[in-house]
Amino acid sequence: MAATSQVFRVIRGRRFGRILVPAITCQNCSRSPHPCISATQPHSFEQRWRHQVRGYRTSPAWHTYYLTPPQVNSILKANEYSFKVPEFDGKNLSSIMGFDSNQLPANAPIEDRRSAATCLQTRGMLYGVFDGHAGCACAQALTERLFYYIAVSLLPHETLMELENAVESGRPLHPILQWHKHPNDYFSKEASRLYFSSLRTYWQELLDLSVPGEQPDVAEALVSAFKRLDNDISLEAQVGDPNAFLHYWVLRVAFSGATACVAHIDGNELHIANTGDCRAVLGVQEPDGSFSALTLTNDHSAQNESEMKRVRSEHPLSEAKSVVKQDRLLGLLMPFRAFGDVKFKWSIELQRRVLESGPDQLHENEHAKFIPPNYHTPPYLTAEPEVTRHHLRPQDRFLVLGSDGLWETLHRQEVVRIVGEHLTGVHQQQPVSVGGYKVTLGQMQGLLQERKARISSTFGDQNAATHLIRHAVGNNEFGMVDHERLSKMLSLPEELARMYRDDITIIIVQFNPHVISGQ
Amino acid sequence: VYLYSPAILWQKETEHNLKTAFKTAVCLWMILLKCKFCRVLGVSCNVIKPKDVARLHPLVNIHDLVGALHLPGDSVVSPPDVNHALAVASAAHGVQIYEHTSVNHVVVKKGHVTAVETDRGSIECEYFVNCAGQWAYELGQSGEVKVSVPLHGCEHFYLLTKPLSEPVQNDSPVLIDMDGRIYTRAWHGGILSGGFEKNPKPIFTEGRNQLEIQNMQEDWDHFEPMLSALLRRMPGLESCEIQQLVNCPESFTPDMRCLMGETPGIYGYFVLAGMNSSGLSFAGGAGKYLAEWITYGYPSASVWPLDIKRFGNLQSSRTFLRHRVMEVMPLLYELKVPRWDFQTGRQLRTSPLYDRLDMQGARWMEKHGFERAKYFIPAGKDLLALDQSKTFYKPDWFDIVGAEVKCCKEAVCVIDMSSFTKFELTSAGDQALQLLQRLCANDLDVPVGHIVHTGMLNQRGGYENDCSVVRLSKNSFFIISPTDQQVHCWSWIKKHMPSDPQLHLEDVSWKYTALNLIGPRAMDVLSELSYVSMTPEHFPSLFCKEMSVGYANGIRVMSMTHTGEPGFMLYIPIEYALHVYNEVMSVGQKYGIRNAGYYALRSLRIEKFFAFWGQDLDSFTTPLECGREFRVKFDKDTDFLGRDALLRQRVEGVSRRFVMLVLEDHDTELDVWPWWGEPIYRNGELIGVTTSSAYSYTLQRHVCLGFLSPTNTDGSPATVTADFINRGDYEVDIAGQRFPAKAKLYPFSSLFAQQKRRKDDMELSNFQSK
């Protein structure tokens, strides 16, 4: 029963859900093939947990169900996406060669989101990983909106002026972003008008504040965009919308939450803005060819001393014990910074007022009505990001952005090793040289065929993110992918999956060392 | 190109008499078709059985072989020895050789080469030959006047082994295994083996790495498929020790043929480069022809397929070359199927109608960078995948083209022929007319609006160009030539053009879209669009009028179709192209109009016995040899180029004659099709080669065009008479099988009785290769 013991090991290592309240309903995820199980009958977490454990113990049928390698591949590759920065005839002039991204859901529907886009009116590319909790509404809103806020914050005064004039006179807008989206990454149509008007208000304010001829600072722009979007989410929920559906939607966005980790890469300048516990790790190739990890973000959680200090310092001493309990904010929330989550931001009166005026569906939602205990001096939560700036060096080969689902299963050093070996294994091998040794043609042929086989044997994962997920889910004690284990983990019933693993979202950006060393 | 290889080695042996070791060789060509070329050239070759292969070369694994092609006369030479022998021999004749000297640039004054600037000073010269191999492109670009030498380097790997325990004999044959993409020969008791891989590595695209050639990286992983192929063919080599893997870049051209000849626009600037890895085997013949070219002004045989003027500046993009040579290099060892179209470097020049035609199912071919529709696939019908449609038998487009031809015969078709080379020659006085009268064999002093089909001949009476000239006004002419004449014809006219500021030649190819309306209903379509009667009474054949078509005014409408069918060519300023096309298509609807492509045109043309410049006609073919004496006006006032040669030939008679051969007993479904290059036998004796062929949907037979060049018993060329041709029994050898054929000197007319053929229909044009 080696397999069972492995499964138990996983259970011990897992935390279930990052917020200890039932999830707000998620009806809008219409593109998702899975029905929302918890949507119609919210029950307390304890009930669900007991139910699930019992389910596992009494009906062990699922773990005799095996997936074939092609089935495993089709699950792992369902959401994979690759983008190569267009080359001019084999020459890539960008510091970025391209990126691979992938997602593996554990929640049904998945609460993680990802985004990638090229800024068209300024230089650089944006990558973001968003980990939603209490539903996917907030994370969804972030994928659709955050990059626009960032892109607008980066625009110089003149471009903003053009933008505003174009909208004013009804001319078509030059696109601001070029999205690189997987077909499953949807955008909601209903809210786009509302989102646009909020965005426009934002750039109008930026227009008033900015000075002609001045380039916005990337770090400041990132902070400003993060804070502004969170503010807009909060405001939209307070103001509401005459359209009942939209009204309900903005409330769901505001009452759910999401952490975000966004990278902006322009030439050799890398900026990471992080809010919450997603993580960005840089893969650095050492002179001996091995890879080491350089973490560019700090988790905003109880494990981070300075975050603990910050949270405690923002509230009166009397709350010192209650503000962080069991490593959770107010004993409830794991990330210490997040978008949305207005229940940790609004005053109690505001929350009551908004809920009363809100649509009926909200009244039945326990999560929304529930007021956190010891809720005395809101806000307890902020979306302000921590921005890290890094000047890319030729040895910086790739950047891994991942939701906590990845980092919980694999150590960052392991992540960087797997990705590094995959990328170099696929793209380059040390060339063979005879160099004066006695080698026969037969020996050489054997060696060459072995090398060829090695290249094609990496499970055929062209996508580094898929390869990483395969390891994250299927690694055995020896750090090798175990097909049996992988098959079990992927064939877990929907309601059980979340107990063994979290949603995993990964973006791997590969740098172009030739361009970087050239600059 | 292959034709040159053995022939040239011959010449090398006889002319230079070099003391280099010649060895016999076996070539393992797996294709029987190859054999016929060699026989035509007089190179001895035979197909041998696998066990004979084993006898000739004991190392070869013969278990999967069906047979091999043996060239007993093939030989091996060592490049350094050849070089040395040549250097010694030429130094004895006073040639000075400067080593370790780099050429900075070539000095050109008034269109003539005058000197070469080197890092050790300048050398005055009258002629300069750019044979810088890999760097010929760069050298061409280095001067003030740029010369376009379209070639690109690819890494080329070959393996040297240490001597085998039982050393390979020096006289053991050279082995070429095209399926394995490798060649092998003996080398100091061991083996030298290389190949032309499927995935070549282009190199030096930027062209600034001249010094790196000394220490190119070996790439064993890249060589693996070739090593495996070698060990499969010669398993006994497994225990043989490696000496070295050599990376020796070779240069390749966009069409797999080398570049030679005088560059357009600069007199005295010659090029010999881009040998596609066959430099040594071509060297003797290429050197001979180039020497003749420099000395006499032209080589002693037609080398148009190798002439650098088949390319222009448009093939000089490094990106284009890089991509194209990656496709060309693997083709060296691939079976070349008929109607092969390159897949890379496409969509460079297109007509404004390209998208419209593409949406209607056009499948494209490329000529001189220009996309032309081959045929149109009807909606809902799909052809075989590209790989499967490579065949020597009946192709999958057979019925599609048949339907297009039928429509041309019975209703009306539109063919976009914008790729044609179009020049305008104008002058203040009558200089333009004088120049054309000198260049053209036909009489150009015709009333305004007339179209004249004429050849532009050289001193020997051979075709330098075959074109249609329209007299637009008293002193301006519109010259329509084949597509790939763009560079050649331009330089031919320029060469003979007096430097008169009042005489002006302009290339207007890009300014006009040409639509060919072929078919009996073409005149109905046009008259509906222009409210002008287009019947032959009002618009006789070979006339040009500027008129309106739809809303567009100033369209040049010409009553000719290049096929012998009734119809019109429309020369449309490009901005009107879409409008005119749309109007023609919508009005033509009720007449059953449809799009057609070049394959239909080709079939129509060949069944009417129209020759094709560049394939049937070349600079060594005279009008008398192809039955076009009626287009030569000996009695016109001007002494045109080639007149004397033609007069002489008229007295002496011709020694070769262009004929049309109609195949009999050829099963279109089951037999291999003729394409071109098939040997022609008369009364069982080899007498000529076909130059083009097509299936005639009207005759329901294959029609081949080709030249008969009989010899007397002593081997000297014999005179051909009509009687001689009519009295023979002919056979065409297609892939080893001989099919009886009827030879004809003039096109069928009775079979086309339904079309009332006017007397001057005979003159309708004939240059499909445009």
PDB file of C-alpha atoms in Angstrom, chain B residues 199 306 626 643:
ATOM      1  CA  ASN B 199      17.402  20.123 -42.055  1.00  0.00           C
ATOM      2  CA  LEU B 306      22.670  29.069 -65.354  1.00  0.00           C
ATOM      3  CA  CYS B 626      11.188  26.606 -85.202  1.00  0.00           C
ATOM      4  CA  ARG B 643      19.880  39.005 -90.351  1.00  0.00           C
TER       5      ARG B 643
END
